Coordinates of C-alpha atoms in Angstrom, one line a residue:
M23 CA 0.2 -0.3 0.0
G24 CA 1.2 3.3 -1.3
L25 CA 2.4 6.3 1.1
L26 CA -0.7 8.1 -1.0
T27 CA -2.4 5.3 0.0
V28 CA -2.5 5.1 3.8
A29 CA -2.6 9.7 4.0
V30 CA -5.7 9.9 1.8
L31 CA -6.7 6.7 4.6
L32 CA -5.8 8.7 7.8
L33 CA -6.9 12.0 7.2
F34 CA -10.8 9.8 6.2
T35 CA -10.6 7.9 9.2
A36 CA -9.1 11.0 11.2
S37 CA -12.3 13.4 9.5
V38 CA -15.3 10.5 10.8
S39 CA -13.7 10.7 14.0
F40 CA -13.8 14.4 14.3
A41 CA -17.5 14.5 12.3
F42 CA -18.9 11.8 14.9
A43 CA -16.7 13.9 18.0
K44 CA -19.1 16.6 17.4
L45 CA -22.6 15.3 16.7
L46 CA -21.7 13.7 20.2
F47 CA -20.6 16.8 21.8
R48 CA -24.3 18.2 20.5
R49 CA -26.7 15.8 21.4
G50 CA -29.1 17.3 24.1
Q51 CA -28.1 20.6 23.0
T52 CA -30.6 21.8 20.9
C53 CA -30.9 25.5 21.2
Y54 CA -33.7 27.3 18.5
M55 CA -34.1 30.8 18.7
L56 CA -37.9 31.8 17.4
D57 CA -37.6 35.2 17.4
Y58 CA -35.6 38.0 19.0
E59 CA -36.2 42.3 19.2
C60 CA -34.4 45.7 19.9
Y61 CA -35.3 48.5 21.8
K62 CA -35.9 52.0 19.5
G63 CA -36.2 54.4 22.5
K64 CA -38.2 57.2 22.2
K65 CA -37.1 61.0 19.5
E66 CA -37.2 62.7 23.0
M67 CA -34.9 60.2 24.3
T68 CA -32.0 61.5 21.3
L69 CA -28.4 62.2 22.6
N70 CA -27.2 64.8 19.9
T71 CA -24.6 66.6 19.7
Q72 CA -26.4 69.6 20.9
E73 CA -28.0 66.9 23.7
C74 CA -24.8 65.8 24.4
A75 CA -22.9 69.1 25.2
K76 CA -25.3 70.4 27.4
I77 CA -25.0 67.6 29.7
V78 CA -20.9 68.5 30.0
S79 CA -22.0 72.0 30.3
R80 CA -23.8 71.1 33.1
N81 CA -20.6 69.3 35.0
K82 CA -19.9 72.4 37.3
N83 CA -15.7 69.9 37.7
L84 CA -14.3 69.9 34.3
R85 CA -11.6 72.5 33.2
I86 CA -10.5 73.3 29.4
Q87 CA -8.1 70.5 29.5
D88 CA -10.8 67.8 30.4
Y89 CA -13.9 69.6 27.8
R90 CA -11.0 69.1 25.0
F91 CA -10.5 65.7 26.0
L92 CA -14.7 64.9 25.6
L93 CA -14.3 66.5 22.4
Q94 CA -11.4 64.2 21.3
T95 CA -13.3 61.4 22.2
I96 CA -17.1 61.9 21.1
V97 CA -15.3 62.7 18.0
N98 CA -13.8 59.1 17.8
S99 CA -16.2 57.8 19.2
G100 CA -17.7 56.2 16.8
L101 CA -21.5 57.3 17.7
G102 CA -23.6 59.4 15.5
E103 CA -26.4 62.0 16.0
E104 CA -29.3 59.1 16.7
T105 CA -28.1 57.2 19.8
F106 CA -30.8 57.0 22.5
G107 CA -29.9 58.2 26.6
P108 CA -31.8 57.7 29.6
E109 CA -34.4 60.4 30.1
N110 CA -33.6 61.3 33.1
I111 CA -30.3 62.4 32.4
I112 CA -31.4 64.2 29.6
S113 CA -33.7 66.1 31.9
G114 CA -30.9 67.0 33.6
E115 CA -30.8 64.8 37.1
E116 CA -27.7 63.2 36.4
Q117 CA -26.8 64.9 39.5
H118 CA -28.8 63.0 41.3
P119 CA -30.9 59.7 40.4
K120 CA -33.3 58.4 41.9
H121 CA -33.7 54.5 42.1
I122 CA -37.4 55.0 39.9
D123 CA -35.1 56.3 36.9
S124 CA -33.6 53.5 36.7
L125 CA -36.5 50.8 37.3
S126 CA -38.3 53.4 34.5
E127 CA -35.7 52.9 32.5
I128 CA -35.4 49.8 32.5
E129 CA -39.0 48.4 32.9
S130 CA -39.3 50.5 29.0
V131 CA -36.7 48.3 27.8
F132 CA -38.5 45.1 28.8
Y133 CA -41.8 45.4 27.9
D134 CA -41.5 47.8 24.6
T135 CA -39.8 44.2 23.4
L136 CA -41.4 41.7 25.3
D137 CA -45.4 42.8 24.2
N138 CA -43.4 42.6 20.5
I139 CA -42.2 39.6 20.8
F140 CA -45.4 37.8 22.5
S141 CA -47.9 39.8 19.5
R142 CA -45.8 38.2 16.4
S143 CA -44.6 35.0 17.6
K144 CA -48.5 34.4 18.7
I145 CA -46.5 33.3 22.5
S146 CA -48.4 34.1 25.4
P147 CA -46.7 34.8 28.6
N148 CA -48.3 32.1 30.6
Q149 CA -46.8 29.6 28.2
V150 CA -43.0 30.6 29.3
D151 CA -41.1 28.3 31.2
I152 CA -37.4 30.3 31.2
L153 CA -36.7 33.2 32.3
V154 CA -32.9 34.7 32.4
V155 CA -32.6 38.6 32.3
N156 CA -29.2 40.4 32.3
V157 CA -29.0 43.7 34.6
S158 CA -25.2 44.2 34.6
L159 CA -25.6 47.9 37.1
L160 CA -29.1 47.4 38.9
S161 CA -30.3 45.0 41.0
S162 CA -33.3 45.3 42.8
V163 CA -36.0 44.1 45.0
P164 CA -38.0 42.7 44.3
S165 CA -35.9 41.0 41.4
L166 CA -36.4 42.6 37.2
T167 CA -37.5 38.8 36.9
S168 CA -39.7 39.3 39.5
R169 CA -41.5 42.5 37.6
I170 CA -41.3 41.1 34.6
I171 CA -43.3 37.9 35.6
N172 CA -46.0 40.0 37.5
H173 CA -46.4 42.2 35.0
Y174 CA -47.3 39.3 32.4
N175 CA -48.8 37.5 35.3
M176 CA -46.6 33.8 34.3
R177 CA -47.1 30.9 36.2
E178 CA -46.4 30.2 39.2
D179 CA -43.6 28.0 38.2
V180 CA -41.9 29.5 35.4
K181 CA -37.8 29.4 36.2
S182 CA -36.3 32.4 37.3
F183 CA -32.7 33.7 36.9
N184 CA -31.5 36.9 37.8
L185 CA -28.0 37.9 36.5
S186 CA -26.0 40.7 37.7
G187 CA -22.9 42.9 37.7
M188 CA -21.5 40.1 34.4
G189 CA -20.8 43.4 32.0
C190 CA -21.1 43.2 28.1
S191 CA -21.1 39.8 27.7
A192 CA -23.7 38.9 30.0
S193 CA -26.1 38.0 26.9
L194 CA -24.1 35.0 25.8
V195 CA -24.3 33.6 29.6
A196 CA -27.2 33.9 29.7
I197 CA -28.4 31.7 26.5
D198 CA -25.7 29.3 28.0
L199 CA -27.6 29.3 30.8
V200 CA -30.6 28.2 28.3
Q201 CA -28.9 26.0 26.9
H202 CA -27.9 23.8 29.9
L203 CA -31.1 24.1 31.3
F204 CA -32.5 22.0 27.6
K205 CA -30.4 19.3 29.1
T206 CA -32.7 18.5 31.5
H207 CA -35.5 20.1 30.6
K208 CA -37.6 18.8 27.3
K209 CA -39.5 21.3 25.1
K210 CA -39.7 24.0 27.4
L211 CA -40.2 28.0 26.0
A212 CA -37.2 30.1 26.9
V213 CA -37.4 34.1 27.1
V214 CA -33.9 35.7 27.7
V215 CA -33.8 40.2 28.4
S216 CA -30.5 41.8 28.4
S217 CA -29.9 44.9 28.5
E218 CA -27.7 48.1 31.2
S219 CA -29.0 50.5 33.2
M220 CA -27.5 53.8 32.8
A221 CA -30.0 56.4 34.4
G222 CA -28.7 55.8 37.8
N223 CA -24.7 55.7 36.8
W224 CA -23.7 58.8 34.7
Y225 CA -20.1 59.8 35.7
C226 CA -20.2 63.2 37.4
G227 CA -16.5 63.2 38.1
R228 CA -13.8 64.6 36.4
E229 CA -11.4 61.4 35.6
R230 CA -10.5 60.5 32.1
S231 CA -11.0 56.8 32.6
M232 CA -15.0 57.3 34.1
M233 CA -15.5 59.8 31.1
L234 CA -15.1 57.2 28.6
S235 CA -18.5 55.2 29.8
N236 CA -20.3 58.8 29.2
C237 CA -19.4 58.7 25.4
I238 CA -20.4 55.2 24.4
F239 CA -22.9 53.9 26.5
R240 CA -26.6 54.0 25.8
V241 CA -30.0 53.0 26.3
G242 CA -30.6 49.9 24.7
G243 CA -31.6 46.1 24.8
C244 CA -33.1 42.8 23.8
S245 CA -35.9 40.2 24.5
M246 CA -35.2 36.5 23.4
L247 CA -37.8 33.8 22.9
L248 CA -35.5 30.1 22.5
T249 CA -37.1 26.5 22.6
N250 CA -35.6 23.5 22.5
D251 CA -38.3 21.9 21.4
T252 CA -37.6 20.4 17.8
A253 CA -41.6 20.7 17.2
R254 CA -40.8 24.2 16.5
K255 CA -37.6 24.0 14.3
N256 CA -39.4 25.3 10.9
E257 CA -40.5 28.7 13.1
A258 CA -37.0 28.6 14.4
V259 CA -34.3 31.8 12.4
L260 CA -31.4 30.4 14.3
K261 CA -29.7 27.1 15.9
L262 CA -26.7 27.0 17.9
T263 CA -24.5 24.9 17.4
C264 CA -21.6 26.0 19.3
L265 CA -20.7 28.0 22.9
V266 CA -17.6 28.4 24.6
R267 CA -17.4 30.9 27.4
T268 CA -13.8 31.9 28.8
H269 CA -13.3 34.4 32.3
F270 CA -9.8 36.0 32.7
G271 CA -11.0 37.1 35.8
S272 CA -7.5 35.4 37.3
N273 CA -5.3 38.0 35.2
E274 CA -4.6 41.1 37.4
D275 CA -4.4 44.0 34.3
A276 CA -7.6 41.9 33.2
Y277 CA -9.7 42.0 35.6
N278 CA -8.8 45.6 36.6
C279 CA -9.5 47.1 33.5
C280 CA -13.4 47.9 33.5
M281 CA -14.9 48.3 37.2
Q282 CA -17.7 50.0 39.1
V283 CA -15.4 52.1 41.0
E284 CA -15.4 56.1 43.1
D285 CA -13.0 58.7 41.8
D286 CA -11.2 60.2 44.6
E287 CA -14.3 62.6 45.3
G288 CA -16.1 60.5 45.6
Y289 CA -18.4 60.2 42.2
A290 CA -19.5 56.7 41.1
G291 CA -19.1 55.6 37.6
F292 CA -17.2 52.2 35.5
R293 CA -13.5 52.6 34.7
L294 CA -12.0 51.9 31.9
T295 CA -8.5 51.9 31.2
K296 CA -5.9 51.4 28.5
L297 CA -5.6 47.8 29.1
L298 CA -8.7 46.5 28.2
T299 CA -8.1 46.5 24.1
K300 CA -5.1 44.1 25.4
S301 CA -7.3 41.6 27.9
A302 CA -10.0 41.8 24.3
A303 CA -7.6 40.3 22.6
R304 CA -5.9 37.8 25.3
S305 CA -9.3 36.5 25.7
L306 CA -10.5 36.1 22.6
S307 CA -6.8 34.1 21.9
K308 CA -7.8 31.2 23.8
N309 CA -11.2 31.5 23.5
L310 CA -11.4 30.9 20.2
R311 CA -8.8 28.2 20.9
V312 CA -11.4 26.3 22.4
L313 CA -14.4 27.0 20.0
L314 CA -12.9 27.0 16.2
P315 CA -11.6 23.3 16.7
K316 CA -15.7 22.4 16.5
V317 CA -16.6 24.8 13.8
L318 CA -14.4 24.7 11.8
P319 CA -14.0 21.1 9.2
L320 CA -10.5 19.2 10.1
W321 CA -7.8 20.3 6.9
E322 CA -8.2 23.6 7.8
I323 CA -6.9 22.9 11.7
I324 CA -4.4 20.8 9.9
R325 CA -3.5 23.3 7.7
F326 CA -2.9 26.5 10.2
A327 CA -0.8 24.3 12.4
A328 CA 1.4 23.3 9.8
T329 CA 1.8 26.3 8.6
K330 CA 2.5 27.9 11.9
S331 CA 5.0 26.3 12.7
Y332 CA 7.2 27.7 9.9
Q333 CA 5.2 30.9 8.7
T334 CA 4.7 33.0 12.6
S335 CA 2.1 35.7 11.0
S336 CA -0.2 32.7 9.0
K337 CA -4.1 33.5 10.3
I338 CA -5.9 30.8 10.1
N339 CA -9.4 30.8 7.3
L340 CA -12.6 31.7 9.7
R341 CA -14.6 31.6 7.1
T342 CA -14.4 28.3 6.0
G343 CA -16.8 27.0 9.2
I344 CA -18.0 30.4 9.3
E345 CA -19.6 33.4 7.0
H346 CA -20.9 36.5 9.0
F347 CA -18.9 37.9 12.2
C348 CA -21.1 38.8 15.2
I349 CA -18.8 41.7 16.9
H350 CA -19.9 42.9 20.4
P351 CA -19.8 47.1 18.8
G352 CA -18.3 47.8 22.7
G353 CA -16.0 50.8 20.7
R354 CA -14.2 51.5 17.6
A355 CA -10.5 50.5 19.6
V356 CA -12.4 47.0 20.2
I357 CA -13.8 46.5 17.0
D358 CA -10.8 47.3 15.3
E359 CA -8.5 44.7 17.4
V360 CA -10.9 42.1 16.9
G361 CA -10.8 42.6 13.3
S362 CA -7.0 42.7 13.1
S363 CA -6.3 40.0 15.4
L364 CA -8.8 37.4 12.8
G365 CA -7.9 39.1 10.3
L366 CA -11.9 40.2 9.3
D367 CA -12.5 43.6 6.5
E368 CA -14.2 46.0 6.7
H369 CA -17.1 44.1 5.1
D370 CA -17.6 41.9 7.7
L371 CA -17.0 44.1 10.1
E372 CA -19.8 46.6 9.4
P373 CA -22.8 45.6 11.2
A374 CA -20.6 45.6 13.9
R375 CA -19.7 49.4 13.1
M376 CA -23.4 50.9 12.5
A377 CA -24.3 49.2 15.6
L378 CA -22.1 52.0 17.3
H379 CA -22.6 54.6 14.8
R380 CA -26.5 54.3 15.3
F381 CA -27.4 52.8 18.7
G382 CA -24.0 53.0 20.7
N383 CA -22.4 50.9 23.3
T384 CA -25.4 49.2 24.4
S385 CA -23.9 46.2 26.9
A386 CA -25.3 43.3 26.3
G387 CA -27.7 44.5 23.8
G388 CA -25.1 45.3 21.6
L389 CA -24.7 41.6 19.7
W390 CA -28.5 41.5 18.9
Y391 CA -28.5 44.8 17.1
V392 CA -25.4 44.0 14.7
L393 CA -27.8 40.8 14.8
G394 CA -30.2 43.1 13.3
Y395 CA -28.2 44.7 11.0
M396 CA -27.4 42.2 9.3
E397 CA -30.4 40.9 8.9
A398 CA -31.8 44.3 7.6
K399 CA -29.6 43.8 4.9
K400 CA -30.9 40.6 3.4
R401 CA -27.4 38.6 4.5
L402 CA -28.6 35.8 6.1
K403 CA -29.8 32.9 4.6
K404 CA -30.1 29.2 5.0
G405 CA -27.5 27.3 6.4
D406 CA -25.2 30.2 6.9
R407 CA -23.4 30.4 10.1
I408 CA -22.6 32.8 12.5
L409 CA -20.5 33.9 15.4
M410 CA -21.1 35.7 17.9
I411 CA -17.8 37.4 19.8
S412 CA -18.3 39.0 23.1
L413 CA -16.2 40.3 25.6
G414 CA -17.2 41.6 28.9
A415 CA -16.1 43.2 32.2
G416 CA -14.9 40.3 34.1
F417 CA -12.7 40.0 32.2
K418 CA -14.8 37.8 30.0
C419 CA -15.0 36.5 26.3
N420 CA -18.0 34.5 25.4
N421 CA -18.7 33.8 21.7
C422 CA -20.6 31.3 20.4
V423 CA -21.5 29.6 16.7
W424 CA -25.6 30.5 15.1
E425 CA -26.7 28.6 11.7
V426 CA -29.5 30.3 10.5
V427 CA -32.5 27.9 9.6
R428 CA -34.3 29.8 7.2
D429 CA -33.7 33.0 5.4
M430 CA -34.1 35.8 7.3
D431 CA -35.8 38.8 5.9
G432 CA -38.3 40.1 8.3
L433 CA -38.5 43.8 9.8
N434 CA -36.4 45.2 12.8
V435 CA -35.3 48.4 14.6
W436 CA -33.2 49.2 11.9
K437 CA -36.4 49.2 9.1
D438 CA -36.6 53.0 9.0
V439 CA -33.1 53.8 8.7
I440 CA -31.0 50.6 7.2
G441 CA -31.0 52.1 4.0
D442 CA -29.4 54.9 4.9
Y443 CA -26.5 52.6 5.7
P444 CA -23.4 52.4 5.2
P445 CA -23.6 56.4 5.7
K446 CA -21.5 57.7 2.1
K447 CA -20.0 60.0 4.6
M448 CA -19.3 59.6 8.4
V449 CA -19.0 63.2 9.7
N450 CA -19.4 63.8 13.1
P451 CA -20.2 67.5 14.6
F452 CA -18.4 67.5 17.6
L453 CA -15.8 68.8 15.9
E454 CA -17.3 71.3 13.2
K455 CA -19.5 73.2 16.6
Y456 CA -16.7 73.0 19.5
G457 CA -13.6 72.6 17.7
W458 CA -12.9 76.0 19.0
I459 CA -12.4 74.2 22.8
N460 CA -8.4 73.5 20.9
D461 CA -7.6 76.9 20.5
E462 CA -4.8 77.8 23.1
V463 CA -6.2 81.1 23.5
V464 CA -8.7 79.5 25.0
G465 CA -6.6 78.3 27.9
F466 CA -8.0 81.1 30.6
I467 CA -11.4 80.7 29.9
R468 CA -13.1 79.5 34.0
P469 CA -15.2 76.0 34.1
E470 CA -18.2 78.7 34.9
D471 CA -17.7 80.6 30.8
I472 CA -17.9 77.0 28.9
A473 CA -21.6 76.6 29.8
K474 CA -21.6 80.8 28.7
M475 CA -19.7 80.1 25.0
L476 CA -21.4 77.0 24.7
G477 CA -24.6 78.4 24.2
F478 CA -26.8 76.7 27.7
A479 CA -26.5 79.7 30.1

């Protein structure tokens, strides 16, 4: 028997074993997504250039150099003119937020998205068996899940889970929880609600690493309807094929790069350090080492391993097993870093960039605005595979792969604006309107004079 024949037989045997191992791994992990709905704020919640400048001008702690930093940050943020902010912040109550403000903000997201899902799917809230809610910065009594159960008069035996403090990656943590529950509870319906609370967490100090959160985080969220009932698979839009969670919290730099703290003056906020992108890259790399062998063909794994030994710049070809890349729109730098490390092009990064531009960083809900963009652009065809990449405080990287089970072209949160995206020119009016703050001649201006110069005195 020739060497070529032996090599072919070995490769065939390895491929069959590989496929069989994948099949065993997926047994009992059926998880279909029946529907999802992203939140769109009301018109009066819009945070455009003028509203942002008005909020900034109210912060009497800031100095000229702080205004310059904020201008540079906002111009480079990747956010557009139509993101949504909390109503209490827009109305000028950021210094003294009330608990009711946070509850009102969150419940608007919950009930708007859930009402639409229940109406569209013809599924009653009484049919829901599992409810998982994740909001990192708000933990109330009764719990947020209890509020939803009370609002919709759900059954007494509904299994509810309230997740807090899990960061921007919490949405996939919630789905992973549902997937594990599906292994022991057959033919069930689950609802996952992912959002964040901004109303009570606006930073009013002047520490630069904490000002960043005001510049990029916005109001948003998503509700999802999931099932493991194969009788409903024809109603589904997506099927979960693989999910891998990685926790990088044992690394001190990663652990401290995203943290809710108080500054030296006692102002509470969310600190984002310069080590964020580095931590994101390292945790992503560790996660993909586990996930990719589960979703890419064996021959690509072998090819990459062989070329990597003598060509250190070699990158694995993700497109051999993935058609679309749904990246958490956490910020321009994060999107750039992920794109660069995975060898993605601008077509791949466009959905994340546009979700960031239109809706901002909506924390755990952000992935679903990216998915909605792909659907609105009619990119998602039956059989396509979507790699979802989520990164969050802790530091966590949680990634999964979905298979599109039917062409996705439904109307969603992008329906009224999708024709305008991507914009022909990404213009940021902040620099045009307030670029004068960078002039050295205004260095003598007192902080109390800034509001007058901005026109909000």
